[in-house]
Tab-separated table of C-alpha atoms and ligand atoms in Angstrom:
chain	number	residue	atom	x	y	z
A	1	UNK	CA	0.000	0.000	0.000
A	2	UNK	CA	1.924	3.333	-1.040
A	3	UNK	CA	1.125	6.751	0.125
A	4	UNK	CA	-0.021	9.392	-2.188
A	5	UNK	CA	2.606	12.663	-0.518
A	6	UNK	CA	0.556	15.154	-1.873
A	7	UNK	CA	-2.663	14.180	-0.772
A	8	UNK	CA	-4.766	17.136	-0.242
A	9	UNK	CA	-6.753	15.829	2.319
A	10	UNK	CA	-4.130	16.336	4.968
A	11	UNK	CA	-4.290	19.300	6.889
A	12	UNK	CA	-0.193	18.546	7.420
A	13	UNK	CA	2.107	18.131	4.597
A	14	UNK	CA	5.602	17.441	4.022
A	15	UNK	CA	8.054	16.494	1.514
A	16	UNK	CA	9.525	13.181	1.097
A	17	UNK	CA	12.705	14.569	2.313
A	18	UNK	CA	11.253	16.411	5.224
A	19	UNK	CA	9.528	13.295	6.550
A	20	UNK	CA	12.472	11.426	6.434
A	21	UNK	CA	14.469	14.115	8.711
A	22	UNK	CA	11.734	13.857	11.230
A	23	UNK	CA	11.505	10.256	11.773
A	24	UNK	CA	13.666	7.699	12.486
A	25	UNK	CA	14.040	5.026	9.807
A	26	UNK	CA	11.468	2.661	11.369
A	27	UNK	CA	8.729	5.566	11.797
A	28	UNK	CA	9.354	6.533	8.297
A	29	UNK	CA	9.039	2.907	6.928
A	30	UNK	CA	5.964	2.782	9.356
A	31	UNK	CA	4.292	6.027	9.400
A	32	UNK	CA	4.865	6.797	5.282
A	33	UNK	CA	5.324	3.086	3.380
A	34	UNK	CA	2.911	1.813	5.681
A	35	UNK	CA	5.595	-1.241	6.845
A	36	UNK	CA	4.372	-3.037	9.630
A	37	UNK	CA	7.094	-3.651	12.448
A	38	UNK	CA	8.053	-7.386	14.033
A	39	UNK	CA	5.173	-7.810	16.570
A	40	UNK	CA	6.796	-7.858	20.153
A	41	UNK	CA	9.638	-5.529	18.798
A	42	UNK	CA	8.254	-2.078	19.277
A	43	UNK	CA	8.474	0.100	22.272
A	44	UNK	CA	4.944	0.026	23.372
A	45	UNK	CA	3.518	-3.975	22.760
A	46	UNK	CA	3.937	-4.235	27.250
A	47	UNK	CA	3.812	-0.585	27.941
A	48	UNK	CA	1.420	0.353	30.829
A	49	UNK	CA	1.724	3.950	31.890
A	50	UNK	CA	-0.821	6.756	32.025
A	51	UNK	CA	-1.180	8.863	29.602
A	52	UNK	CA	-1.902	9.700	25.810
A	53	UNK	CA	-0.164	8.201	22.738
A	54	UNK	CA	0.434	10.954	19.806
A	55	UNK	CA	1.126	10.743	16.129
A	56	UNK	CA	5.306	10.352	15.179
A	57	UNK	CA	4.120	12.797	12.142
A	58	UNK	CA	2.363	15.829	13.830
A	59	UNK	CA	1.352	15.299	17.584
A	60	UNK	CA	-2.091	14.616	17.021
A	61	UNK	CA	-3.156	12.951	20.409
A	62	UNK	CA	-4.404	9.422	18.998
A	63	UNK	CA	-5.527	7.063	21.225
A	64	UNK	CA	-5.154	7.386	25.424
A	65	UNK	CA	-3.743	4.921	27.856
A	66	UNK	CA	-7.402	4.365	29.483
A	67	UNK	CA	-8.870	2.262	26.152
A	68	UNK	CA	-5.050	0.149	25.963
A	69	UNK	CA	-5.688	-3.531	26.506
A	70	UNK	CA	-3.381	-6.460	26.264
A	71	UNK	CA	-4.505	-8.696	23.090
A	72	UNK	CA	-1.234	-11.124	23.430
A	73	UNK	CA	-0.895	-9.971	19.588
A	74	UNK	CA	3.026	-8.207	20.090
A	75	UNK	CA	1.451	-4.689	19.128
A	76	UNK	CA	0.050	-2.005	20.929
A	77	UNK	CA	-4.112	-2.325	21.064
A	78	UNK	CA	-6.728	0.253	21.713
A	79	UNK	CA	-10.483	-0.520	22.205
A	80	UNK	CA	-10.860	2.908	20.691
A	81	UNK	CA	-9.385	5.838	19.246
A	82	UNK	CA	-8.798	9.409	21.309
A	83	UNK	CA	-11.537	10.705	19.674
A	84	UNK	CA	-13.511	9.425	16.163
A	85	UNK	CA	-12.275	12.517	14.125
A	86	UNK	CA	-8.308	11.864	14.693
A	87	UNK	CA	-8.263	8.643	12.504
A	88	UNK	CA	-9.286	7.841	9.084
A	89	UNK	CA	-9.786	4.464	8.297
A	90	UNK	CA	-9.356	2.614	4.423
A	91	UNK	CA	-10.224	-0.007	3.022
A	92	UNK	CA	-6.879	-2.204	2.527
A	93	UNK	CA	-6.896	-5.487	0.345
A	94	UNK	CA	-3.065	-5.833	0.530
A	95	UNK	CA	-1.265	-9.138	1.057
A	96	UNK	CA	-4.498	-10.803	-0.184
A	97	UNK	CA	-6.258	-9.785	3.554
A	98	UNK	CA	-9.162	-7.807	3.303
A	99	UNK	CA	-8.492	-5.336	6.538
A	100	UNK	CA	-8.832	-1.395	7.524
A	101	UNK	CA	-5.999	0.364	7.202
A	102	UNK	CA	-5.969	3.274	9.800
A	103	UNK	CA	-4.404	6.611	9.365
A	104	UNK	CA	-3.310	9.794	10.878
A	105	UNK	CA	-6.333	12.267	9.763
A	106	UNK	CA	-4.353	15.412	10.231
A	107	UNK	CA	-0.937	14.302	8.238
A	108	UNK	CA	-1.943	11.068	6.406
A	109	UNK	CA	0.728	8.932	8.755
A	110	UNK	CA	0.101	5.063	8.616
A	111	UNK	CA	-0.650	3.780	11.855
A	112	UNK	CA	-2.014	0.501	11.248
A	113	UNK	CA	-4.860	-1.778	10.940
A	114	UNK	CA	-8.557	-1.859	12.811
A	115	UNK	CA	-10.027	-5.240	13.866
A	116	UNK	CA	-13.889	-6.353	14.576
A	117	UNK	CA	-13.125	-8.614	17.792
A	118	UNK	CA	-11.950	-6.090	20.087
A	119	UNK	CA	-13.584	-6.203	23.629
A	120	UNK	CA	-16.523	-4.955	24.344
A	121	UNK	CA	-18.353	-1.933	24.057
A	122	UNK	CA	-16.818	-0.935	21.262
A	123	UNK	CA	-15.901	-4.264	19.854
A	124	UNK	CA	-13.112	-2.710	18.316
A	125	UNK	CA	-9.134	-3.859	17.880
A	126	UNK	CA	-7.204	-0.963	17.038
A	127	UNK	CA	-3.514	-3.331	16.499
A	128	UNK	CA	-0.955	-0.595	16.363
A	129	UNK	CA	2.719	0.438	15.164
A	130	UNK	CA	4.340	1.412	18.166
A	131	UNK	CA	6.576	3.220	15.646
A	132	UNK	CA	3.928	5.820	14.528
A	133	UNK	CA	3.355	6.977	18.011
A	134	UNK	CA	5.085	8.514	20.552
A	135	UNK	CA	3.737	7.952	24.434
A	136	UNK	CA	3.517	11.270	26.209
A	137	UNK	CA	3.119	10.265	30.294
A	138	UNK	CA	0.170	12.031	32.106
B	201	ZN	ZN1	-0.333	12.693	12.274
């Protein structure tokens, strides 16, 4: 799945070159070629604290410690997102899986994939790159 850089529905934009002096490799492979890292290798799989997990690519606060859950999966997992209007999600039929690809709203970042058979009420999986977030502690 390749991003389209210029895509005008992103509030935030940046050139190829400026996204890849922001991020580290692995958030750039993450967060702009949609890669998905080795599960159990990112920083936040068993991370615990309190507080609020923000896009690598602009800050956006995306998802908060409250809604994390374990789902034994080796990425981090959110029952929900920080609020409805931070993500956009897309319809991915990559690597013959028919999935929803969830993104950054503000700057178009990858972040990963949404799941039906999260727990309950909101049913939902969010199974994230701990690369295309960075935890900020309460
Ligand atoms: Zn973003």
């Amino acid at each position: 799945m390749s991003h389209d850089h210029d895509d005008p529905r992103y509030p935030v934009k940046k050139t190829d070159e400026e996204w890849r002096k922001e991020l580290s490799p692995m958030q750039y492979e993450v967060a702009r070629h949609a890669a998905t890292e080795r599960p159990f290798s990112g920083a936040y799989w068993d991370h615990w604290d309190d507080g609020q997990y923000k896009c690598v690519g602009c800050g956006e606060v995306l998802f908060e410690s409250t809604t994390k859950f374990d789902a034994g999966c080796g990425w981090p997992s959110y029952s929900e997102a920080a609020s409805a209007e931070v993500v956009e999600r897309i319809r991915d039929a990559s690597h013959g899986m028919e999935r929803v690809e969830v993104r950054c709203k503000k700057c178009g970042s990858h972040l990963g994939h949404v799941f039906p058979d999260g727990p309950e009420p909101t049913g939902e999986r969010f199974c994230i790159n701990s690369a295309a977030i960075d935890f900020k502690p309460k």
